[in-house]
């Protein structure tokens, strides 16, 4: 909450672009977000994500912070002990990101394609790609916390845009077989309709002569 200058619980459906997310280990990412910093950014500038709910892959994927921004968010509170967690002050976060701007491409379903640029007051512009973005539906692993800036929410997120019906793939032989079967059924239907029409409206209706079996009333009289 920028007014209270503290992190508060927030519903996924109320997220908006430009909000800052504070994610802890095991949490699912609620929106496509730009990774800003992590709990041990001075030792490892990465967050580790499990994306099995998105692409079925179980190995962890790395997402990278933008180092100057991460250092600015940590302020002068970094410790030389790389095992120590980076302290994160909500007031510092609010001050550093108060006038930041993001320029990026329009939403698209490609998980490997995303290009943008982050503008933070006092720092030179920094470009970013999909390697710096946490995608909706991924889970944070091996990282105590991560701070991220919301880029896309709801139906604009890549996971939802890519979640479409898989097209049915059929070989040429399958297509040809289906067409032949359909044609055969059509011809059979024509013969059935023609047979019914001839049966009910043919010239032999009401006659006792069965010409097509060479059977007439005279033949019956001789039997």
PDB file of N, CA and C in Angstrom, residues 85-169:
ATOM      1  N   UNK A  85      19.892 -12.634   4.965  1.00  0.00           N
ATOM      2  CA  UNK A  85      18.806 -12.159   4.106  1.00  0.00           C
ATOM      3  C   UNK A  85      18.840 -10.636   3.975  1.00  0.00           C
ATOM      4  N   UNK A  86      18.576 -10.159   2.772  1.00  0.00           N
ATOM      5  CA  UNK A  86      18.558  -8.721   2.509  1.00  0.00           C
ATOM      6  C   UNK A  86      17.359  -8.094   3.218  1.00  0.00           C
ATOM      7  N   UNK A  87      17.581  -7.101   4.070  1.00  0.00           N
ATOM      8  CA  UNK A  87      16.450  -6.421   4.718  1.00  0.00           C
ATOM      9  C   UNK A  87      15.708  -5.566   3.701  1.00  0.00           C
ATOM     10  N   UNK A  88      14.401  -5.565   3.780  1.00  0.00           N
ATOM     11  CA  UNK A  88      13.588  -4.822   2.821  1.00  0.00           C
ATOM     12  C   UNK A  88      12.673  -3.872   3.586  1.00  0.00           C
ATOM     13  N   UNK A  89      12.821  -2.595   3.320  1.00  0.00           N
ATOM     14  CA  UNK A  89      12.043  -1.560   4.002  1.00  0.00           C
ATOM     15  C   UNK A  89      10.950  -1.059   3.055  1.00  0.00           C
ATOM     16  N   UNK A  90       9.672  -1.239   3.410  1.00  0.00           N
ATOM     17  CA  UNK A  90       8.583  -0.771   2.533  1.00  0.00           C
ATOM     18  C   UNK A  90       8.672   0.714   2.204  1.00  0.00           C
ATOM     19  N   UNK A  91       9.181   1.532   3.116  1.00  0.00           N
ATOM     20  CA  UNK A  91       9.300   2.964   2.847  1.00  0.00           C
ATOM     21  C   UNK A  91      10.344   3.230   1.765  1.00  0.00           C
ATOM     22  N   UNK A  92      11.446   2.482   1.805  1.00  0.00           N
ATOM     23  CA  UNK A  92      12.468   2.626   0.775  1.00  0.00           C
ATOM     24  C   UNK A  92      11.911   2.185  -0.577  1.00  0.00           C
ATOM     25  N   UNK A  93      11.179   1.081  -0.585  1.00  0.00           N
ATOM     26  CA  UNK A  93      10.563   0.590  -1.823  1.00  0.00           C
ATOM     27  C   UNK A  93       9.624   1.634  -2.410  1.00  0.00           C
ATOM     28  N   UNK A  94       8.785   2.226  -1.561  1.00  0.00           N
ATOM     29  CA  UNK A  94       7.832   3.236  -2.032  1.00  0.00           C
ATOM     30  C   UNK A  94       8.563   4.465  -2.568  1.00  0.00           C
ATOM     31  N   UNK A  95       9.651   4.848  -1.937  1.00  0.00           N
ATOM     32  CA  UNK A  95      10.388   6.045  -2.369  1.00  0.00           C
ATOM     33  C   UNK A  95      11.117   5.800  -3.685  1.00  0.00           C
ATOM     34  N   UNK A  96      11.769   4.646  -3.802  1.00  0.00           N
ATOM     35  CA  UNK A  96      12.527   4.343  -5.025  1.00  0.00           C
ATOM     36  C   UNK A  96      11.607   4.181  -6.227  1.00  0.00           C
ATOM     37  N   UNK A  97      10.456   3.540  -6.025  1.00  0.00           N
ATOM     38  CA  UNK A  97       9.550   3.247  -7.146  1.00  0.00           C
ATOM     39  C   UNK A  97       8.450   4.275  -7.327  1.00  0.00           C
ATOM     40  N   UNK A  98       8.529   5.372  -6.591  1.00  0.00           N
ATOM     41  CA  UNK A  98       7.451   6.371  -6.622  1.00  0.00           C
ATOM     42  C   UNK A  98       7.206   6.914  -8.030  1.00  0.00           C
ATOM     43  N   UNK A  99       8.246   7.217  -8.765  1.00  0.00           N
ATOM     44  CA  UNK A  99       8.093   7.836 -10.087  1.00  0.00           C
ATOM     45  C   UNK A  99       8.600   6.935 -11.213  1.00  0.00           C
ATOM     46  N   UNK A 100       8.657   5.626 -10.958  1.00  0.00           N
ATOM     47  CA  UNK A 100       9.173   4.727 -12.006  1.00  0.00           C
ATOM     48  C   UNK A 100       8.147   4.561 -13.122  1.00  0.00           C
ATOM     49  N   UNK A 101       8.640   4.287 -14.300  1.00  0.00           N
ATOM     50  CA  UNK A 101       7.779   4.056 -15.466  1.00  0.00           C
ATOM     51  C   UNK A 101       8.270   2.822 -16.210  1.00  0.00           C
ATOM     52  N   UNK A 102       7.350   2.178 -16.901  1.00  0.00           N
ATOM     53  CA  UNK A 102       7.689   0.985 -17.671  1.00  0.00           C
ATOM     54  C   UNK A 102       7.135   1.133 -19.081  1.00  0.00           C
ATOM     55  N   UNK A 103       7.971   0.872 -20.062  1.00  0.00           N
ATOM     56  CA  UNK A 103       7.535   0.813 -21.458  1.00  0.00           C
ATOM     57  C   UNK A 103       7.748  -0.613 -21.940  1.00  0.00           C
ATOM     58  N   UNK A 104       6.698  -1.227 -22.463  1.00  0.00           N
ATOM     59  CA  UNK A 104       6.832  -2.617 -22.910  1.00  0.00           C
ATOM     60  C   UNK A 104       5.866  -2.911 -24.046  1.00  0.00           C
ATOM     61  N   UNK A 105       6.086  -4.041 -24.684  1.00  0.00           N
ATOM     62  CA  UNK A 105       5.286  -4.430 -25.835  1.00  0.00           C
ATOM     63  C   UNK A 105       3.877  -4.821 -25.416  1.00  0.00           C
ATOM     64  N   UNK A 106       2.991  -4.910 -26.395  1.00  0.00           N
ATOM     65  CA  UNK A 106       1.606  -5.287 -26.126  1.00  0.00           C
ATOM     66  C   UNK A 106       1.526  -6.741 -25.661  1.00  0.00           C
ATOM     67  N   UNK A 107       0.476  -7.105 -24.925  1.00  0.00           N
ATOM     68  CA  UNK A 107       0.333  -8.492 -24.447  1.00  0.00           C
ATOM     69  C   UNK A 107       0.322  -9.487 -25.601  1.00  0.00           C
ATOM     70  N   UNK A 108       0.987 -10.627 -25.401  1.00  0.00           N
ATOM     71  CA  UNK A 108       0.980 -11.702 -26.383  1.00  0.00           C
ATOM     72  C   UNK A 108       1.193 -13.016 -25.646  1.00  0.00           C
ATOM     73  N   UNK A 109       0.827 -14.152 -26.253  1.00  0.00           N
ATOM     74  CA  UNK A 109       0.876 -15.442 -25.545  1.00  0.00           C
ATOM     75  C   UNK A 109       2.246 -16.102 -25.497  1.00  0.00           C
ATOM     76  N   UNK A 110       3.260 -15.512 -26.120  1.00  0.00           N
ATOM     77  CA  UNK A 110       4.581 -16.155 -26.171  1.00  0.00           C
ATOM     78  C   UNK A 110       5.298 -16.022 -24.829  1.00  0.00           C
ATOM     79  N   UNK A 111       5.630 -17.179 -24.226  1.00  0.00           N
ATOM     80  CA  UNK A 111       6.326 -17.178 -22.946  1.00  0.00           C
ATOM     81  C   UNK A 111       7.797 -16.780 -23.085  1.00  0.00           C
ATOM     82  N   UNK A 112       8.339 -16.839 -24.257  1.00  0.00           N
ATOM     83  CA  UNK A 112       9.756 -16.554 -24.445  1.00  0.00           C
ATOM     84  C   UNK A 112      10.006 -15.167 -25.016  1.00  0.00           C
ATOM     85  N   UNK A 113       8.925 -14.444 -25.285  1.00  0.00           N
ATOM     86  CA  UNK A 113       9.081 -13.131 -25.913  1.00  0.00           C
ATOM     87  C   UNK A 113       8.436 -12.054 -25.056  1.00  0.00           C
ATOM     88  N   UNK A 114       9.268 -11.186 -24.521  1.00  0.00           N
ATOM     89  CA  UNK A 114       8.777 -10.002 -23.808  1.00  0.00           C
ATOM     90  C   UNK A 114       9.928  -9.014 -23.723  1.00  0.00           C
ATOM     91  N   UNK A 115       9.703  -7.826 -24.223  1.00  0.00           N
ATOM     92  CA  UNK A 115      10.737  -6.798 -24.204  1.00  0.00           C
ATOM     93  C   UNK A 115      10.157  -5.503 -23.651  1.00  0.00           C
ATOM     94  N   UNK A 116      10.936  -4.877 -22.793  1.00  0.00           N
ATOM     95  CA  UNK A 116      10.489  -3.627 -22.208  1.00  0.00           C
ATOM     96  C   UNK A 116      11.656  -2.846 -21.646  1.00  0.00           C
ATOM     97  N   UNK A 117      11.328  -1.714 -21.060  1.00  0.00           N
ATOM     98  CA  UNK A 117      12.354  -0.852 -20.483  1.00  0.00           C
ATOM     99  C   UNK A 117      11.816  -0.240 -19.197  1.00  0.00           C
ATOM    100  N   UNK A 118      12.659  -0.239 -18.166  1.00  0.00           N
ATOM    101  CA  UNK A 118      12.285   0.277 -16.848  1.00  0.00           C
ATOM    102  C   UNK A 118      13.008   1.596 -16.610  1.00  0.00           C
ATOM    103  N   UNK A 119      12.234   2.597 -16.198  1.00  0.00           N
ATOM    104  CA  UNK A 119      12.790   3.910 -15.907  1.00  0.00           C
ATOM    105  C   UNK A 119      12.599   4.195 -14.413  1.00  0.00           C
ATOM    106  N   UNK A 120      13.706   4.305 -13.690  1.00  0.00           N
ATOM    107  CA  UNK A 120      13.676   4.624 -12.264  1.00  0.00           C
ATOM    108  C   UNK A 120      14.422   5.935 -12.059  1.00  0.00           C
ATOM    109  N   UNK A 121      13.827   6.823 -11.310  1.00  0.00           N
ATOM    110  CA  UNK A 121      14.427   8.140 -11.079  1.00  0.00           C
ATOM    111  C   UNK A 121      15.811   7.981 -10.452  1.00  0.00           C
ATOM    112  N   UNK A 122      16.788   8.650 -11.048  1.00  0.00           N
ATOM    113  CA  UNK A 122      18.147   8.594 -10.532  1.00  0.00           C
ATOM    114  C   UNK A 122      18.987   7.496 -11.143  1.00  0.00           C
ATOM    115  N   UNK A 123      18.366   6.622 -11.972  1.00  0.00           N
ATOM    116  CA  UNK A 123      19.093   5.539 -12.640  1.00  0.00           C
ATOM    117  C   UNK A 123      18.881   5.636 -14.140  1.00  0.00           C
ATOM    118  N   UNK A 124      19.841   5.138 -14.891  1.00  0.00           N
ATOM    119  CA  UNK A 124      19.676   5.111 -16.340  1.00  0.00           C
ATOM    120  C   UNK A 124      18.633   4.060 -16.706  1.00  0.00           C
ATOM    121  N   UNK A 125      17.955   4.229 -17.832  1.00  0.00           N
ATOM    122  CA  UNK A 125      16.941   3.232 -18.236  1.00  0.00           C
ATOM    123  C   UNK A 125      17.569   1.854 -18.399  1.00  0.00           C
ATOM    124  N   UNK A 126      16.819   0.846 -18.007  1.00  0.00           N
ATOM    125  CA  UNK A 126      17.312  -0.525 -18.112  1.00  0.00           C
ATOM    126  C   UNK A 126      16.297  -1.362 -18.881  1.00  0.00           C
ATOM    127  N   UNK A 127      16.754  -2.023 -19.941  1.00  0.00           N
ATOM    128  CA  UNK A 127      15.905  -2.924 -20.698  1.00  0.00           C
ATOM    129  C   UNK A 127      15.741  -4.247 -19.973  1.00  0.00           C
ATOM    130  N   UNK A 128      14.651  -4.923 -20.250  1.00  0.00           N
ATOM    131  CA  UNK A 128      14.419  -6.239 -19.661  1.00  0.00           C
ATOM    132  C   UNK A 128      13.718  -7.133 -20.660  1.00  0.00           C
ATOM    133  N   UNK A 129      13.832  -8.448 -20.418  1.00  0.00           N
ATOM    134  CA  UNK A 129      13.236  -9.456 -21.301  1.00  0.00           C
ATOM    135  C   UNK A 129      12.424 -10.440 -20.451  1.00  0.00           C
ATOM    136  N   UNK A 130      12.000 -11.530 -21.081  1.00  0.00           N
ATOM    137  CA  UNK A 130      11.241 -12.562 -20.366  1.00  0.00           C
ATOM    138  C   UNK A 130      12.067 -13.195 -19.253  1.00  0.00           C
ATOM    139  N   UNK A 131      13.411 -13.104 -19.341  1.00  0.00           N
ATOM    140  CA  UNK A 131      14.287 -13.658 -18.307  1.00  0.00           C
ATOM    141  C   UNK A 131      14.198 -12.879 -16.997  1.00  0.00           C
ATOM    142  N   UNK A 132      13.588 -11.713 -17.040  1.00  0.00           N
ATOM    143  CA  UNK A 132      13.446 -10.883 -15.835  1.00  0.00           C
ATOM    144  C   UNK A 132      12.017 -10.873 -15.305  1.00  0.00           C
ATOM    145  N   UNK A 133      11.151 -11.694 -15.891  1.00  0.00           N
ATOM    146  CA  UNK A 133       9.719 -11.620 -15.580  1.00  0.00           C
ATOM    147  C   UNK A 133       9.222 -12.897 -14.905  1.00  0.00           C
ATOM    148  N   UNK A 134       8.423 -12.721 -13.867  1.00  0.00           N
ATOM    149  CA  UNK A 134       7.743 -13.831 -13.202  1.00  0.00           C
ATOM    150  C   UNK A 134       6.361 -13.961 -13.835  1.00  0.00           C
ATOM    151  N   UNK A 135       6.060 -15.128 -14.389  1.00  0.00           N
ATOM    152  CA  UNK A 135       4.785 -15.301 -15.079  1.00  0.00           C
ATOM    153  C   UNK A 135       3.715 -15.829 -14.132  1.00  0.00           C
ATOM    154  N   UNK A 136       2.503 -15.389 -14.366  1.00  0.00           N
ATOM    155  CA  UNK A 136       1.366 -15.830 -13.559  1.00  0.00           C
ATOM    156  C   UNK A 136       1.247 -17.351 -13.571  1.00  0.00           C
ATOM    157  N   UNK A 137       0.990 -17.919 -12.382  1.00  0.00           N
ATOM    158  CA  UNK A 137       0.806 -19.355 -12.254  1.00  0.00           C
ATOM    159  C   UNK A 137       2.056 -20.085 -11.805  1.00  0.00           C
ATOM    160  N   UNK A 138       3.229 -19.434 -11.898  1.00  0.00           N
ATOM    161  CA  UNK A 138       4.470 -20.051 -11.425  1.00  0.00           C
ATOM    162  C   UNK A 138       4.537 -19.946  -9.899  1.00  0.00           C
ATOM    163  N   UNK A 139       5.335 -20.813  -9.287  1.00  0.00           N
ATOM    164  CA  UNK A 139       5.499 -20.815  -7.825  1.00  0.00           C
ATOM    165  C   UNK A 139       6.937 -20.450  -7.479  1.00  0.00           C
ATOM    166  N   UNK A 140       7.098 -19.625  -6.448  1.00  0.00           N
ATOM    167  CA  UNK A 140       8.423 -19.198  -6.016  1.00  0.00           C
ATOM    168  C   UNK A 140       9.082 -20.294  -5.184  1.00  0.00           C
ATOM    169  N   UNK A 141      10.284 -20.701  -5.579  1.00  0.00           N
ATOM    170  CA  UNK A 141      11.015 -21.759  -4.881  1.00  0.00           C
ATOM    171  C   UNK A 141      12.434 -21.285  -4.557  1.00  0.00           C
ATOM    172  N   UNK A 142      13.002 -21.888  -3.508  1.00  0.00           N
ATOM    173  CA  UNK A 142      14.405 -21.647  -3.147  1.00  0.00           C
ATOM    174  C   UNK A 142      14.737 -20.167  -2.946  1.00  0.00           C
ATOM    175  N   UNK A 143      13.757 -19.371  -2.718  1.00  0.00           N
ATOM    176  CA  UNK A 143      13.940 -17.937  -2.487  1.00  0.00           C
ATOM    177  C   UNK A 143      12.976 -17.527  -1.382  1.00  0.00           C
ATOM    178  N   UNK A 144      13.483 -16.909  -0.329  1.00  0.00           N
ATOM    179  CA  UNK A 144      12.618 -16.569   0.807  1.00  0.00           C
ATOM    180  C   UNK A 144      11.565 -15.539   0.433  1.00  0.00           C
ATOM    181  N   UNK A 145      11.981 -14.547  -0.347  1.00  0.00           N
ATOM    182  CA  UNK A 145      10.984 -13.591  -0.834  1.00  0.00           C
ATOM    183  C   UNK A 145      11.473 -12.966  -2.130  1.00  0.00           C
ATOM    184  N   UNK A 146      10.549 -12.404  -2.870  1.00  0.00           N
ATOM    185  CA  UNK A 146      10.864 -11.691  -4.107  1.00  0.00           C
ATOM    186  C   UNK A 146       9.955 -10.485  -4.211  1.00  0.00           C
ATOM    187  N   UNK A 147      10.506  -9.400  -4.719  1.00  0.00           N
ATOM    188  CA  UNK A 147       9.733  -8.181  -4.929  1.00  0.00           C
ATOM    189  C   UNK A 147       9.591  -7.982  -6.432  1.00  0.00           C
ATOM    190  N   UNK A 148       8.365  -7.734  -6.895  1.00  0.00           N
ATOM    191  CA  UNK A 148       8.130  -7.640  -8.339  1.00  0.00           C
ATOM    192  C   UNK A 148       7.117  -6.551  -8.645  1.00  0.00           C
ATOM    193  N   UNK A 149       7.232  -6.002  -9.841  1.00  0.00           N
ATOM    194  CA  UNK A 149       6.340  -4.936 -10.308  1.00  0.00           C
ATOM    195  C   UNK A 149       5.363  -5.516 -11.319  1.00  0.00           C
ATOM    196  N   UNK A 150       4.062  -5.343 -11.081  1.00  0.00           N
ATOM    197  CA  UNK A 150       3.030  -5.935 -11.936  1.00  0.00           C
ATOM    198  C   UNK A 150       3.057  -5.290 -13.327  1.00  0.00           C
ATOM    199  N   UNK A 151       3.126  -6.144 -14.351  1.00  0.00           N
ATOM    200  CA  UNK A 151       3.101  -5.697 -15.744  1.00  0.00           C
ATOM    201  C   UNK A 151       1.758  -5.974 -16.412  1.00  0.00           C
ATOM    202  N   UNK A 152       1.281  -7.219 -16.296  1.00  0.00           N
ATOM    203  CA  UNK A 152       0.011  -7.611 -16.905  1.00  0.00           C
ATOM    204  C   UNK A 152      -0.825  -8.377 -15.896  1.00  0.00           C
ATOM    205  N   UNK A 153      -2.132  -8.171 -15.933  1.00  0.00           N
ATOM    206  CA  UNK A 153      -3.036  -8.878 -15.031  1.00  0.00           C
ATOM    207  C   UNK A 153      -4.164  -9.535 -15.824  1.00  0.00           C
ATOM    208  N   UNK A 154      -4.865 -10.462 -15.179  1.00  0.00           N
ATOM    209  CA  UNK A 154      -6.064 -11.072 -15.768  1.00  0.00           C
ATOM    210  C   UNK A 154      -5.822 -11.703 -17.120  1.00  0.00           C
ATOM    211  N   UNK A 155      -6.694 -11.398 -18.059  1.00  0.00           N
ATOM    212  CA  UNK A 155      -6.653 -12.022 -19.383  1.00  0.00           C
ATOM    213  C   UNK A 155      -5.479 -11.546 -20.230  1.00  0.00           C
ATOM    214  N   UNK A 156      -4.757 -10.517 -19.774  1.00  0.00           N
ATOM    215  CA  UNK A 156      -3.584 -10.050 -20.508  1.00  0.00           C
ATOM    216  C   UNK A 156      -2.331 -10.847 -20.165  1.00  0.00           C
ATOM    217  N   UNK A 157      -2.388 -11.681 -19.126  1.00  0.00           N
ATOM    218  CA  UNK A 157      -1.218 -12.465 -18.751  1.00  0.00           C
ATOM    219  C   UNK A 157      -0.960 -13.548 -19.799  1.00  0.00           C
ATOM    220  N   UNK A 158       0.290 -13.927 -19.935  1.00  0.00           N
ATOM    221  CA  UNK A 158       0.662 -14.874 -20.976  1.00  0.00           C
ATOM    222  C   UNK A 158       0.040 -16.250 -20.745  1.00  0.00           C
ATOM    223  N   UNK A 159      -0.062 -16.660 -19.484  1.00  0.00           N
ATOM    224  CA  UNK A 159      -0.612 -17.987 -19.188  1.00  0.00           C
ATOM    225  C   UNK A 159      -2.052 -18.098 -19.664  1.00  0.00           C
ATOM    226  N   UNK A 160      -2.846 -17.038 -19.471  1.00  0.00           N
ATOM    227  CA  UNK A 160      -4.252 -17.080 -19.891  1.00  0.00           C
ATOM    228  C   UNK A 160      -4.384 -16.892 -21.393  1.00  0.00           C
ATOM    229  N   UNK A 161      -3.533 -16.068 -21.979  1.00  0.00           N
ATOM    230  CA  UNK A 161      -3.608 -15.875 -23.431  1.00  0.00           C
ATOM    231  C   UNK A 161      -3.208 -17.146 -24.176  1.00  0.00           C
ATOM    232  N   UNK A 162      -2.283 -17.918 -23.577  1.00  0.00           N
ATOM    233  CA  UNK A 162      -1.832 -19.150 -24.233  1.00  0.00           C
ATOM    234  C   UNK A 162      -2.740 -20.330 -23.942  1.00  0.00           C
ATOM    235  N   UNK A 163      -3.671 -20.156 -23.000  1.00  0.00           N
ATOM    236  CA  UNK A 163      -4.553 -21.255 -22.600  1.00  0.00           C
ATOM    237  C   UNK A 163      -5.740 -21.326 -23.534  1.00  0.00           C
ATOM    238  N   UNK A 164      -5.514 -21.764 -24.763  1.00  0.00           N
ATOM    239  CA  UNK A 164      -6.570 -21.898 -25.775  1.00  0.00           C
ATOM    240  C   UNK A 164      -6.721 -23.362 -26.143  1.00  0.00           C
ATOM    241  N   UNK A 165      -7.796 -23.662 -26.837  1.00  0.00           N
ATOM    242  CA  UNK A 165      -8.048 -25.036 -27.256  1.00  0.00           C
ATOM    243  C   UNK A 165      -6.986 -25.504 -28.240  1.00  0.00           C
ATOM    244  N   UNK A 166      -6.399 -26.645 -27.972  1.00  0.00           N
ATOM    245  CA  UNK A 166      -5.370 -27.187 -28.856  1.00  0.00           C
ATOM    246  C   UNK A 166      -5.993 -27.635 -30.174  1.00  0.00           C
ATOM    247  N   UNK A 167      -5.486 -27.158 -31.298  1.00  0.00           N
ATOM    248  CA  UNK A 167      -6.068 -27.565 -32.583  1.00  0.00           C
ATOM    249  C   UNK A 167      -5.884 -29.056 -32.836  1.00  0.00           C
ATOM    250  N   UNK A 168      -6.904 -29.664 -33.455  1.00  0.00           N
ATOM    251  CA  UNK A 168      -6.841 -31.092 -33.780  1.00  0.00           C
ATOM    252  C   UNK A 168      -5.962 -31.282 -35.007  1.00  0.00           C
ATOM    253  N   UNK A 169      -4.957 -32.135 -34.874  1.00  0.00           N
ATOM    254  CA  UNK A 169      -4.048 -32.388 -35.989  1.00  0.00           C
ATOM    255  C   UNK A 169      -4.412 -33.722 -36.629  1.00  0.00           C
TER     256      UNK A 169
END
